[in-house]
Amino acid sequence: MNQVLVLGAGQLARMMALAGAPLNINVIAYDVVNSNVVHPLTQQYQSLSLIEAIAAADVITAEFEHIPTDILSLCVASGKFKPHSDAIKAGGDRRIEKVLLDHANVANAPYYIINTRADLETAITTLGLPMVLKSALGGYDGKGQWRLKTHDQIESVWREMALCIAASDNQAIVAEKWIDFDREVSLIGVRNAIGEVKTYALSENVHTDGVLSLSTVIVGDPTQQRQAQLMFAAVAEQLNYIGVLALEFFEVNGELLVNEIAPRVHNSGHWTQQGAETCQFENHLRAVCNLPLGGTELIRSSAMLNILGQDSVPQTVLALEHCHVHWYGKEKQAGRKMGHINICAATPEQLQYQLMLLGQLLPAQDFPTLPR
Ligand code: ATP
Ligand code: MG
């Protein structure tokens, strides 16, 4: 029996717990918001302090990268934390992430770090407009971002950015050149302590209002798959990474640029629960517990649809063939990630047909990315 403590008690910790059970891996979670050790499925408080949970754990890992530094340091000091804290820091600070990508020699959007109004002027001269501005710390799901399109927006955007910089210690803004991408794709992979790497099939990701909506596995593009794998290996190697790592890319004229990395299991890898030999959650646990990695082969065409702000779907969805609903046990809240639907088929064409059937069962206003 392995005891794994996960920092963060959301759906990713929950799905790790579900995937770990068959391997006798017991997952408990630390809710960083309320400072409580909880059961990742029931959210029930465990009568354990964080210090006791750290002592009881064989391995400590994380479901998100915005971990308060004092908590991360405590966990690292125990010698049980995986991946290395450098990876968490790179995922949580866009300045560190950019340096990492440059060092790993992988293509990414040109950027400039902004601390002052004068820096913003230099960024505009260097990168041109339009540009994307992202807070260095704390951004997720498109939050903490601005789009600067024309010169007359500079004043109002700077006012907001200055407030953001002043609001927290060590905050800055990373300006990025606007990338006119053809599509967004991501690669999920896993690396173990002895440097073995396995990657899943690429998926194409469609966002609505900055939040992932639909991920569809890409089949039949071995050149792009290979390109993504090489970039993945370079980044994972640079970090001496242990566990599941996600790379988000922009595709421009068939070439990939890394947008960002996530040092953890990732929303665009949820399809692996039904579409891959071993799901990302199990493989993360295998890697951090020093067990052999599981196969990452695609077993059928698959897609994942996020359920945002809804706590039910018609039973006809459950009745669809090769369709699986995963709820997160959360209280309903507008826009909140409440669950996801994995849907599979024997071929990509049949998968598109399945997605169209799903589109007939789910309202367009809540699921705008389904084909109809
Ligand atoms: P996540 O939920 O993936 O953590 P995030 O808030 O960390 O998101 P990004 O992935 O950096 O932020 O950006 C969110 C979205 O904004 C991207 O998926 C992409 O659609 C768009 N975007 C980001 N950077 C650029 C860019 N340089 N050029 C054009 N569009 C961009
Ligand atoms: Mg992103």
mmCIF file of C-alpha atoms and ligand atoms in Angstrom:
data_model
loop_
_atom_site.group_PDB
_atom_site.id
_atom_site.type_symbol
_atom_site.label_atom_id
_atom_site.label_comp_id
_atom_site.label_asym_id
_atom_site.label_seq_id
_atom_site.Cartn_x
_atom_site.Cartn_y
_atom_site.Cartn_z
ATOM 1 C CA MET A 1 0.000 0.000 0.000
ATOM 2 C CA ASN A 2 1.337 3.412 -1.013
ATOM 3 C CA GLN A 3 0.073 6.562 0.662
ATOM 4 C CA VAL A 4 0.082 9.617 -1.625
ATOM 5 C CA LEU A 5 -0.657 13.123 -0.389
ATOM 6 C CA VAL A 6 -1.911 15.471 -3.120
ATOM 7 C CA LEU A 7 -1.666 19.244 -2.657
ATOM 8 C CA GLY A 8 -5.060 20.488 -3.831
ATOM 9 C CA ALA A 9 -8.397 18.764 -3.274
ATOM 10 C CA GLY A 10 -10.229 19.331 -6.547
ATOM 11 C CA GLN A 11 -11.268 17.055 -9.383
ATOM 12 C CA LEU A 12 -7.703 16.140 -10.339
ATOM 13 C CA ALA A 13 -6.958 14.773 -6.847
ATOM 14 C CA ARG A 14 -10.333 13.012 -6.960
ATOM 15 C CA MET A 15 -9.532 11.310 -10.262
ATOM 16 C CA MET A 16 -6.064 10.344 -8.992
ATOM 17 C CA ALA A 17 -7.745 8.676 -6.001
ATOM 18 C CA LEU A 18 -10.076 6.740 -8.324
ATOM 19 C CA ALA A 19 -7.190 5.640 -10.548
ATOM 20 C CA GLY A 20 -4.962 4.698 -7.620
ATOM 21 C CA ALA A 21 -7.381 2.382 -5.826
ATOM 22 C CA PRO A 22 -6.818 -0.711 -8.030
ATOM 23 C CA LEU A 23 -3.076 -0.417 -7.395
ATOM 24 C CA ASN A 24 -3.595 -0.150 -3.626
ATOM 25 C CA ILE A 25 -2.472 3.459 -3.783
ATOM 26 C CA ASN A 26 -4.315 5.447 -1.154
ATOM 27 C CA VAL A 27 -4.690 9.129 -2.019
ATOM 28 C CA ILE A 28 -5.444 11.839 0.521
ATOM 29 C CA ALA A 29 -5.686 15.519 -0.364
ATOM 30 C CA TYR A 30 -4.672 18.797 1.223
ATOM 31 C CA ASP A 31 -7.159 21.579 0.554
ATOM 32 C CA VAL A 32 -4.830 24.562 0.274
ATOM 33 C CA VAL A 33 -7.738 27.044 0.446
ATOM 34 C CA ASN A 34 -9.076 25.855 3.830
ATOM 35 C CA SER A 35 -5.825 24.309 5.122
ATOM 36 C CA ASN A 36 -7.520 20.945 5.724
ATOM 37 C CA VAL A 37 -6.496 17.397 4.961
ATOM 38 C CA VAL A 38 -9.536 15.808 3.298
ATOM 39 C CA HIS A 39 -10.653 12.633 1.572
ATOM 40 C CA PRO A 40 -10.454 13.431 -2.168
ATOM 41 C CA LEU A 41 -13.794 11.742 -2.984
ATOM 42 C CA THR A 42 -16.009 12.734 -0.050
ATOM 43 C CA GLN A 43 -14.177 15.924 0.981
ATOM 44 C CA GLN A 44 -14.530 14.641 4.563
ATOM 45 C CA TYR A 45 -12.000 16.122 6.986
ATOM 46 C CA GLN A 46 -9.314 13.701 8.071
ATOM 47 C CA SER A 47 -8.138 14.183 11.619
ATOM 48 C CA LEU A 48 -4.615 14.979 10.481
ATOM 49 C CA SER A 49 -2.602 18.176 10.374
ATOM 50 C CA LEU A 50 -0.555 18.926 7.264
ATOM 51 C CA ILE A 51 2.616 18.030 9.198
ATOM 52 C CA GLU A 52 1.094 14.662 10.174
ATOM 53 C CA ALA A 53 -0.112 14.046 6.614
ATOM 54 C CA ILE A 54 3.384 14.769 5.280
ATOM 55 C CA ALA A 55 4.875 12.338 7.820
ATOM 56 C CA ALA A 56 2.319 9.627 6.939
ATOM 57 C CA ALA A 57 2.802 9.959 3.160
ATOM 58 C CA ASP A 58 5.169 7.854 1.080
ATOM 59 C CA VAL A 59 4.964 10.386 -1.744
ATOM 60 C CA ILE A 60 3.667 13.952 -2.053
ATOM 61 C CA THR A 61 2.514 15.478 -5.339
ATOM 62 C CA ALA A 62 0.284 18.309 -6.551
ATOM 63 C CA GLU A 63 -2.819 18.856 -8.651
ATOM 64 C CA PHE A 64 -2.023 22.518 -9.334
ATOM 65 C CA GLU A 65 0.965 24.822 -9.628
ATOM 66 C CA HIS A 66 -0.113 27.837 -7.560
ATOM 67 C CA ILE A 67 1.016 26.369 -4.241
ATOM 68 C CA PRO A 68 1.926 28.818 -1.457
ATOM 69 C CA THR A 69 5.730 28.758 -1.120
ATOM 70 C CA ASP A 70 5.721 27.903 2.622
ATOM 71 C CA ILE A 71 3.623 24.777 1.978
ATOM 72 C CA LEU A 72 5.726 23.753 -1.011
ATOM 73 C CA SER A 73 8.926 24.204 1.044
ATOM 74 C CA LEU A 74 7.550 22.042 3.875
ATOM 75 C CA CYS A 75 6.747 19.265 1.418
ATOM 76 C CA VAL A 76 10.066 19.534 -0.418
ATOM 77 C CA ALA A 77 11.966 19.407 2.912
ATOM 78 C CA SER A 78 10.388 15.983 3.582
ATOM 79 C CA GLY A 79 12.216 14.641 0.512
ATOM 80 C CA LYS A 80 8.936 13.078 -0.715
ATOM 81 C CA PHE A 81 7.720 15.691 -3.164
ATOM 82 C CA LYS A 82 7.506 14.849 -6.891
ATOM 83 C CA PRO A 83 7.936 16.359 -9.447
ATOM 84 C CA HIS A 84 10.845 18.616 -8.420
ATOM 85 C CA SER A 85 9.725 21.952 -7.054
ATOM 86 C CA ASP A 86 11.470 23.664 -10.024
ATOM 87 C CA ALA A 87 8.756 22.215 -12.241
ATOM 88 C CA ILE A 88 5.988 23.553 -9.986
ATOM 89 C CA LYS A 89 7.671 26.966 -9.936
ATOM 90 C CA ALA A 90 7.974 27.001 -13.738
ATOM 91 C CA GLY A 91 4.289 26.125 -14.043
ATOM 92 C CA GLY A 92 3.296 28.812 -11.534
ATOM 93 C CA ASP A 93 5.464 31.718 -12.738
ATOM 94 C CA ARG A 94 5.382 32.632 -16.424
ATOM 95 C CA ARG A 95 8.802 34.345 -16.171
ATOM 96 C CA ILE A 96 10.451 31.100 -15.013
ATOM 97 C CA GLU A 97 8.434 29.142 -17.579
ATOM 98 C CA LYS A 98 9.697 31.318 -20.440
ATOM 99 C CA VAL A 99 13.347 30.913 -19.341
ATOM 100 C CA LEU A 100 12.823 27.153 -19.085
ATOM 101 C CA LEU A 101 11.381 26.953 -22.620
ATOM 102 C CA ASP A 102 14.272 29.013 -24.008
ATOM 103 C CA HIS A 103 16.828 26.820 -22.197
ATOM 104 C CA ALA A 104 15.150 23.659 -23.471
ATOM 105 C CA ASN A 105 15.399 25.232 -26.928
ATOM 106 C CA VAL A 106 11.710 24.781 -27.762
ATOM 107 C CA ALA A 107 9.868 27.365 -29.854
ATOM 108 C CA ASN A 108 7.513 29.638 -27.900
ATOM 109 C CA ALA A 109 5.870 33.047 -28.381
ATOM 110 C CA PRO A 110 8.325 35.999 -28.257
ATOM 111 C CA TYR A 111 7.912 37.886 -24.964
ATOM 112 C CA TYR A 112 8.968 40.783 -22.803
ATOM 113 C CA ILE A 113 8.711 41.129 -19.004
ATOM 114 C CA ILE A 114 6.858 44.211 -17.776
ATOM 115 C CA ASN A 115 7.350 45.788 -14.351
ATOM 116 C CA THR A 116 6.876 49.470 -15.217
ATOM 117 C CA ARG A 117 5.027 51.691 -17.649
ATOM 118 C CA ALA A 118 8.304 52.202 -19.549
ATOM 119 C CA ASP A 119 8.607 48.402 -19.918
ATOM 120 C CA LEU A 120 5.163 48.364 -21.511
ATOM 121 C CA GLU A 121 6.326 50.913 -24.111
ATOM 122 C CA THR A 122 9.404 48.780 -24.859
ATOM 123 C CA ALA A 123 7.223 45.669 -25.137
ATOM 124 C CA ILE A 124 4.991 47.424 -27.670
ATOM 125 C CA THR A 125 8.002 48.551 -29.730
ATOM 126 C CA THR A 126 9.603 45.100 -29.544
ATOM 127 C CA LEU A 127 6.590 42.835 -30.053
ATOM 128 C CA GLY A 128 4.104 45.088 -31.848
ATOM 129 C CA LEU A 129 0.325 45.137 -31.497
ATOM 130 C CA PRO A 130 -1.883 43.252 -30.933
ATOM 131 C CA MET A 131 -0.307 41.538 -27.935
ATOM 132 C CA VAL A 132 -1.390 39.329 -25.071
ATOM 133 C CA LEU A 133 -0.473 40.357 -21.528
ATOM 134 C CA LYS A 134 -0.467 37.751 -18.785
ATOM 135 C CA SER A 135 0.169 38.085 -15.059
ATOM 136 C CA ALA A 136 3.363 36.206 -14.199
ATOM 137 C CA LEU A 137 1.801 34.644 -11.103
ATOM 138 C CA GLY A 138 -1.630 33.209 -10.439
ATOM 139 C CA GLY A 139 -3.239 33.023 -13.898
ATOM 140 C CA TYR A 140 -5.478 30.131 -14.956
ATOM 141 C CA ASP A 141 -8.426 29.560 -17.291
ATOM 142 C CA GLY A 142 -7.635 32.818 -19.083
ATOM 143 C CA LYS A 143 -7.809 34.855 -15.850
ATOM 144 C CA GLY A 144 -5.193 37.568 -15.240
ATOM 145 C CA GLN A 145 -4.879 38.338 -18.959
ATOM 146 C CA TRP A 146 -5.377 41.333 -21.206
ATOM 147 C CA ARG A 147 -5.547 41.743 -24.949
ATOM 148 C CA LEU A 148 -3.945 44.972 -26.139
ATOM 149 C CA LYS A 149 -5.046 45.600 -29.711
ATOM 150 C CA THR A 150 -4.750 49.335 -30.386
ATOM 151 C CA HIS A 151 -2.729 52.259 -29.018
ATOM 152 C CA ASP A 152 -5.808 53.959 -27.556
ATOM 153 C CA GLN A 153 -6.269 51.013 -25.165
ATOM 154 C CA ILE A 154 -2.808 51.426 -23.624
ATOM 155 C CA GLU A 155 -3.891 53.747 -20.782
ATOM 156 C CA SER A 156 -6.811 51.646 -19.565
ATOM 157 C CA VAL A 157 -4.911 48.352 -19.888
ATOM 158 C CA TRP A 158 -1.913 49.815 -18.040
ATOM 159 C CA ARG A 159 -4.162 51.018 -15.167
ATOM 160 C CA GLU A 160 -5.455 47.477 -14.650
ATOM 161 C CA MET A 161 -2.008 45.938 -15.026
ATOM 162 C CA ALA A 162 -0.471 48.382 -12.528
ATOM 163 C CA LEU A 163 -3.143 47.401 -9.973
ATOM 164 C CA CYS A 164 -2.386 43.739 -10.585
ATOM 165 C CA ILE A 165 1.373 44.272 -10.168
ATOM 166 C CA ALA A 166 0.834 46.222 -6.935
ATOM 167 C CA ALA A 167 -1.645 43.705 -5.498
ATOM 168 C CA SER A 168 0.844 40.934 -4.762
ATOM 169 C CA ASP A 169 4.493 40.433 -3.965
ATOM 170 C CA ASN A 170 6.823 39.590 -6.833
ATOM 171 C CA GLN A 171 4.074 40.061 -9.445
ATOM 172 C CA ALA A 172 4.911 41.183 -12.998
ATOM 173 C CA ILE A 173 3.313 40.957 -16.433
ATOM 174 C CA VAL A 174 4.584 38.853 -19.304
ATOM 175 C CA ALA A 175 3.817 40.465 -22.660
ATOM 176 C CA GLU A 176 3.561 37.985 -25.527
ATOM 177 C CA LYS A 177 3.469 38.542 -29.219
ATOM 178 C CA TRP A 178 0.016 37.786 -30.579
ATOM 179 C CA ILE A 179 0.141 34.391 -32.280
ATOM 180 C CA ASP A 180 -2.294 33.981 -35.139
ATOM 181 C CA PHE A 181 -2.609 30.230 -34.625
ATOM 182 C CA ASP A 182 -4.481 27.752 -36.811
ATOM 183 C CA ARG A 183 -5.430 25.634 -33.829
ATOM 184 C CA GLU A 184 -4.425 24.782 -30.259
ATOM 185 C CA VAL A 185 -3.185 21.309 -29.395
ATOM 186 C CA SER A 186 -1.678 19.697 -26.323
ATOM 187 C CA LEU A 187 0.506 16.740 -25.502
ATOM 188 C CA ILE A 188 0.316 14.860 -22.215
ATOM 189 C CA GLY A 189 3.176 12.591 -21.276
ATOM 190 C CA VAL A 190 4.827 10.912 -18.357
ATOM 191 C CA ARG A 191 8.456 10.539 -17.284
ATOM 192 C CA ASN A 192 9.817 8.403 -14.465
ATOM 193 C CA ALA A 193 12.825 8.678 -12.164
ATOM 194 C CA ILE A 194 15.076 6.768 -14.564
ATOM 195 C CA GLY A 195 14.203 9.020 -17.479
ATOM 196 C CA GLU A 196 11.776 6.805 -19.396
ATOM 197 C CA VAL A 197 9.251 8.905 -21.302
ATOM 198 C CA LYS A 198 5.857 7.883 -22.701
ATOM 199 C CA THR A 199 3.483 10.257 -24.429
ATOM 200 C CA TYR A 200 -0.201 10.114 -25.351
ATOM 201 C CA ALA A 201 -1.745 11.080 -28.663
ATOM 202 C CA LEU A 202 -1.971 14.827 -29.290
ATOM 203 C CA SER A 203 -5.358 16.398 -28.779
ATOM 204 C CA GLU A 204 -6.931 19.454 -30.388
ATOM 205 C CA ASN A 205 -8.376 21.867 -27.846
ATOM 206 C CA VAL A 206 -11.186 24.376 -28.285
ATOM 207 C CA HIS A 207 -11.704 27.026 -25.588
ATOM 208 C CA THR A 208 -14.721 29.205 -24.813
ATOM 209 C CA ASP A 209 -14.106 32.420 -22.852
ATOM 210 C CA GLY A 210 -10.608 31.207 -21.942
ATOM 211 C CA VAL A 211 -11.822 27.866 -20.541
ATOM 212 C CA LEU A 212 -11.235 24.515 -22.238
ATOM 213 C CA SER A 213 -14.445 23.194 -23.724
ATOM 214 C CA LEU A 214 -13.649 20.317 -26.107
ATOM 215 C CA SER A 215 -10.537 18.145 -26.558
ATOM 216 C CA THR A 216 -10.415 15.746 -29.491
ATOM 217 C CA VAL A 217 -7.638 13.250 -30.094
ATOM 218 C CA ILE A 218 -5.660 13.845 -33.289
ATOM 219 C CA VAL A 219 -5.028 10.693 -35.289
ATOM 220 C CA GLY A 220 -3.013 10.335 -38.464
ATOM 221 C CA ASP A 221 -0.510 13.180 -38.092
ATOM 222 C CA PRO A 222 2.720 11.330 -37.192
ATOM 223 C CA THR A 223 4.948 14.295 -38.152
ATOM 224 C CA GLN A 224 3.232 16.636 -35.735
ATOM 225 C CA GLN A 225 3.075 13.931 -33.066
ATOM 226 C CA ARG A 226 6.836 13.440 -33.434
ATOM 227 C CA GLN A 227 7.516 17.188 -33.280
ATOM 228 C CA ALA A 228 5.466 17.477 -30.074
ATOM 229 C CA GLN A 229 7.180 14.436 -28.535
ATOM 230 C CA LEU A 230 10.630 15.921 -29.144
ATOM 231 C CA MET A 231 9.578 19.190 -27.511
ATOM 232 C CA PHE A 232 8.035 17.263 -24.620
ATOM 233 C CA ALA A 233 11.217 15.244 -24.077
ATOM 234 C CA ALA A 234 13.344 18.420 -24.150
ATOM 235 C CA VAL A 235 11.232 20.144 -21.482
ATOM 236 C CA ALA A 236 10.825 17.033 -19.303
ATOM 237 C CA GLU A 237 14.577 16.368 -19.500
ATOM 238 C CA GLN A 238 15.419 19.964 -18.598
ATOM 239 C CA LEU A 239 13.290 19.610 -15.448
ATOM 240 C CA ASN A 240 14.470 16.062 -14.665
ATOM 241 C CA TYR A 241 10.723 15.586 -14.433
ATOM 242 C CA ILE A 242 8.897 12.814 -12.566
ATOM 243 C CA GLY A 243 5.169 12.357 -13.208
ATOM 244 C CA VAL A 244 2.648 13.525 -15.787
ATOM 245 C CA LEU A 245 3.424 16.789 -17.567
ATOM 246 C CA ALA A 246 1.266 18.661 -20.076
ATOM 247 C CA LEU A 247 2.440 20.915 -22.910
ATOM 248 C CA GLU A 248 -0.020 23.295 -24.588
ATOM 249 C CA PHE A 249 0.883 24.383 -28.110
ATOM 250 C CA PHE A 250 -0.178 26.797 -30.814
ATOM 251 C CA GLU A 251 -0.099 25.318 -34.302
ATOM 252 C CA VAL A 252 0.982 27.841 -36.949
ATOM 253 C CA ASN A 253 1.384 26.598 -40.543
ATOM 254 C CA GLY A 254 1.963 23.049 -39.297
ATOM 255 C CA GLU A 255 4.675 24.140 -36.822
ATOM 256 C CA LEU A 256 4.246 23.996 -33.050
ATOM 257 C CA LEU A 257 5.031 26.748 -30.528
ATOM 258 C CA VAL A 258 4.724 25.938 -26.834
ATOM 259 C CA ASN A 259 2.110 28.182 -25.192
ATOM 260 C CA GLU A 260 2.504 26.915 -21.651
ATOM 261 C CA ILE A 261 3.339 23.907 -19.548
ATOM 262 C CA ALA A 262 1.359 22.362 -16.701
ATOM 263 C CA PRO A 263 3.419 20.269 -14.239
ATOM 264 C CA ARG A 264 0.508 17.929 -13.471
ATOM 265 C CA VAL A 265 -2.342 15.927 -14.915
ATOM 266 C CA HIS A 266 -4.294 18.166 -17.294
ATOM 267 C CA ASN A 267 -7.871 18.801 -18.377
ATOM 268 C CA SER A 268 -6.988 18.065 -22.010
ATOM 269 C CA GLY A 269 -5.852 14.565 -20.937
ATOM 270 C CA HIS A 270 -9.128 13.445 -19.358
ATOM 271 C CA TRP A 271 -9.998 11.511 -22.531
ATOM 272 C CA THR A 272 -7.260 9.015 -21.572
ATOM 273 C CA GLN A 273 -9.668 7.546 -18.979
ATOM 274 C CA GLN A 274 -11.581 5.851 -21.809
ATOM 275 C CA GLY A 275 -9.297 6.239 -24.826
ATOM 276 C CA ALA A 276 -5.845 5.117 -23.712
ATOM 277 C CA GLU A 277 -4.329 1.926 -22.385
ATOM 278 C CA THR A 278 -3.533 3.628 -19.044
ATOM 279 C CA CYS A 279 -5.141 6.921 -18.034
ATOM 280 C CA GLN A 280 -3.038 9.991 -17.139
ATOM 281 C CA PHE A 281 -4.058 9.780 -13.452
ATOM 282 C CA GLU A 282 -2.819 6.215 -13.055
ATOM 283 C CA ASN A 283 0.388 6.994 -14.925
ATOM 284 C CA HIS A 284 1.102 10.011 -12.743
ATOM 285 C CA LEU A 285 0.725 7.820 -9.637
ATOM 286 C CA ARG A 286 2.848 5.071 -11.189
ATOM 287 C CA ALA A 287 5.632 7.561 -11.944
ATOM 288 C CA VAL A 288 5.681 9.295 -8.551
ATOM 289 C CA CYS A 289 5.382 5.948 -6.673
ATOM 290 C CA ASN A 290 8.270 4.542 -8.684
ATOM 291 C CA LEU A 291 6.168 1.799 -10.310
ATOM 292 C CA PRO A 292 6.570 0.752 -13.972
ATOM 293 C CA LEU A 293 4.834 3.194 -16.338
ATOM 294 C CA GLY A 294 1.637 1.996 -18.021
ATOM 295 C CA GLY A 295 1.138 1.948 -21.800
ATOM 296 C CA THR A 296 -0.025 5.230 -23.318
ATOM 297 C CA GLU A 297 -1.309 3.737 -26.596
ATOM 298 C CA LEU A 298 -4.516 5.134 -28.040
ATOM 299 C CA ILE A 299 -7.113 2.369 -27.984
ATOM 300 C CA ARG A 300 -9.880 4.250 -29.834
ATOM 301 C CA SER A 301 -10.738 7.698 -31.144
ATOM 302 C CA SER A 302 -11.833 9.837 -28.209
ATOM 303 C CA ALA A 303 -12.968 13.284 -27.203
ATOM 304 C CA MET A 304 -13.654 15.060 -23.916
ATOM 305 C CA LEU A 305 -16.324 17.692 -23.359
ATOM 306 C CA ASN A 306 -16.234 19.834 -20.215
ATOM 307 C CA ILE A 307 -19.475 20.335 -18.289
ATOM 308 C CA LEU A 308 -19.346 23.933 -17.054
ATOM 309 C CA GLY A 309 -21.860 25.304 -14.528
ATOM 310 C CA GLN A 310 -24.340 22.395 -14.883
ATOM 311 C CA ASP A 311 -24.999 19.620 -12.378
ATOM 312 C CA SER A 312 -27.009 17.276 -14.573
ATOM 313 C CA VAL A 313 -27.235 16.016 -18.133
ATOM 314 C CA PRO A 314 -30.170 14.157 -19.728
ATOM 315 C CA GLN A 315 -30.171 10.388 -19.190
ATOM 316 C CA THR A 316 -30.093 10.032 -22.969
ATOM 317 C CA VAL A 317 -26.436 11.127 -22.770
ATOM 318 C CA LEU A 318 -25.665 8.187 -20.480
ATOM 319 C CA ALA A 319 -27.567 5.950 -22.880
ATOM 320 C CA LEU A 320 -25.329 6.928 -25.824
ATOM 321 C CA GLU A 321 -22.883 4.212 -26.849
ATOM 322 C CA HIS A 322 -19.247 4.697 -25.808
ATOM 323 C CA CYS A 323 -20.184 7.741 -23.726
ATOM 324 C CA HIS A 324 -19.035 8.187 -20.109
ATOM 325 C CA VAL A 325 -19.948 10.958 -17.682
ATOM 326 C CA HIS A 326 -17.512 11.890 -14.901
ATOM 327 C CA TRP A 327 -18.895 14.174 -12.163
ATOM 328 C CA TYR A 328 -16.658 15.952 -9.677
ATOM 329 C CA GLY A 329 -19.119 16.072 -6.750
ATOM 330 C CA LYS A 330 -19.013 19.883 -6.638
ATOM 331 C CA GLU A 331 -21.695 22.396 -5.773
ATOM 332 C CA LYS A 332 -23.207 24.052 -8.840
ATOM 333 C CA GLN A 333 -21.794 27.476 -9.695
ATOM 334 C CA ALA A 334 -21.920 29.454 -12.946
ATOM 335 C CA GLY A 335 -18.972 28.579 -15.195
ATOM 336 C CA ARG A 336 -17.483 26.099 -12.717
ATOM 337 C CA LYS A 337 -15.922 22.876 -14.016
ATOM 338 C CA MET A 338 -18.536 20.397 -12.705
ATOM 339 C CA GLY A 339 -17.651 17.299 -14.698
ATOM 340 C CA HIS A 340 -16.775 16.049 -18.144
ATOM 341 C CA ILE A 341 -18.023 13.648 -20.767
ATOM 342 C CA ASN A 342 -15.687 11.241 -22.543
ATOM 343 C CA ILE A 343 -16.952 9.912 -25.824
ATOM 344 C CA CYS A 344 -15.270 7.334 -28.036
ATOM 345 C CA ALA A 345 -15.609 5.607 -31.412
ATOM 346 C CA ALA A 346 -13.738 3.167 -33.627
ATOM 347 C CA THR A 347 -12.719 5.847 -36.178
ATOM 348 C CA PRO A 348 -12.337 9.665 -36.220
ATOM 349 C CA GLU A 349 -15.298 9.895 -38.624
ATOM 350 C CA GLN A 350 -17.514 7.891 -36.288
ATOM 351 C CA LEU A 351 -16.333 10.051 -33.407
ATOM 352 C CA GLN A 352 -17.525 13.193 -35.242
ATOM 353 C CA TYR A 353 -20.901 11.469 -35.722
ATOM 354 C CA GLN A 354 -20.998 10.608 -31.988
ATOM 355 C CA LEU A 355 -20.222 14.246 -31.128
ATOM 356 C CA MET A 356 -23.074 15.338 -33.393
ATOM 357 C CA LEU A 357 -25.441 12.957 -31.577
ATOM 358 C CA LEU A 358 -24.253 14.478 -28.300
ATOM 359 C CA GLY A 359 -24.931 17.929 -29.809
ATOM 360 C CA GLN A 360 -28.577 16.927 -30.342
ATOM 361 C CA LEU A 361 -28.924 16.018 -26.653
ATOM 362 C CA LEU A 362 -27.197 19.002 -25.035
ATOM 363 C CA PRO A 363 -28.249 22.687 -25.316
ATOM 364 C CA ALA A 364 -26.124 24.846 -27.645
ATOM 365 C CA GLN A 365 -25.872 27.720 -25.157
ATOM 366 C CA ASP A 366 -24.170 25.501 -22.560
ATOM 367 C CA PHE A 367 -22.144 23.385 -25.005
ATOM 368 C CA PRO A 368 -21.270 25.784 -27.847
ATOM 369 C CA THR A 369 -18.333 23.760 -29.218
ATOM 370 C CA LEU A 370 -20.273 20.592 -30.111
ATOM 371 C CA PRO A 371 -20.842 20.075 -33.851
ATOM 372 C CA ARG A 372 -24.512 20.482 -34.756
HETATM 373 P P1 ATP B 1 -5.037 27.499 -18.697
HETATM 374 O O1 ATP B 1 -6.455 27.344 -18.312
HETATM 375 O O2 ATP B 1 -4.644 26.655 -19.854
HETATM 376 O O3 ATP B 1 -4.089 27.389 -17.540
HETATM 377 P P2 ATP B 1 -4.183 30.196 -18.835
HETATM 378 O O4 ATP B 1 -5.100 31.120 -18.167
HETATM 379 O O5 ATP B 1 -2.986 29.780 -18.065
HETATM 380 O O6 ATP B 1 -4.960 28.964 -19.296
HETATM 381 P P3 ATP B 1 -3.034 30.561 -21.494
HETATM 382 O O7 ATP B 1 -3.163 29.150 -21.872
HETATM 383 O O8 ATP B 1 -1.678 31.154 -21.515
HETATM 384 O O9 ATP B 1 -3.676 30.918 -20.103
HETATM 385 O O10 ATP B 1 -3.979 31.451 -22.426
HETATM 386 C C1 ATP B 1 -5.366 31.190 -22.535
HETATM 387 C C2 ATP B 1 -5.782 31.224 -23.997
HETATM 388 O O11 ATP B 1 -5.529 32.529 -24.561
HETATM 389 C C3 ATP B 1 -4.984 30.271 -24.866
HETATM 390 O O12 ATP B 1 -5.526 28.964 -24.809
HETATM 391 C C4 ATP B 1 -5.133 30.946 -26.247
HETATM 392 O O13 ATP B 1 -6.398 30.664 -26.809
HETATM 393 C C5 ATP B 1 -5.082 32.433 -25.908
HETATM 394 N N1 ATP B 1 -3.696 32.946 -26.009
HETATM 395 C C6 ATP B 1 -2.748 32.877 -25.046
HETATM 396 N N2 ATP B 1 -1.586 33.396 -25.448
HETATM 397 C C7 ATP B 1 -1.773 33.842 -26.716
HETATM 398 C C8 ATP B 1 -0.941 34.477 -27.706
HETATM 399 N N3 ATP B 1 0.335 34.789 -27.442
HETATM 400 N N4 ATP B 1 -1.476 34.763 -28.907
HETATM 401 C C9 ATP B 1 -2.779 34.464 -29.184
HETATM 402 N N5 ATP B 1 -3.623 33.873 -28.289
HETATM 403 C C10 ATP B 1 -3.137 33.550 -27.083
HETATM 404 MG MG MG B 2 -3.561 27.431 -21.193
#
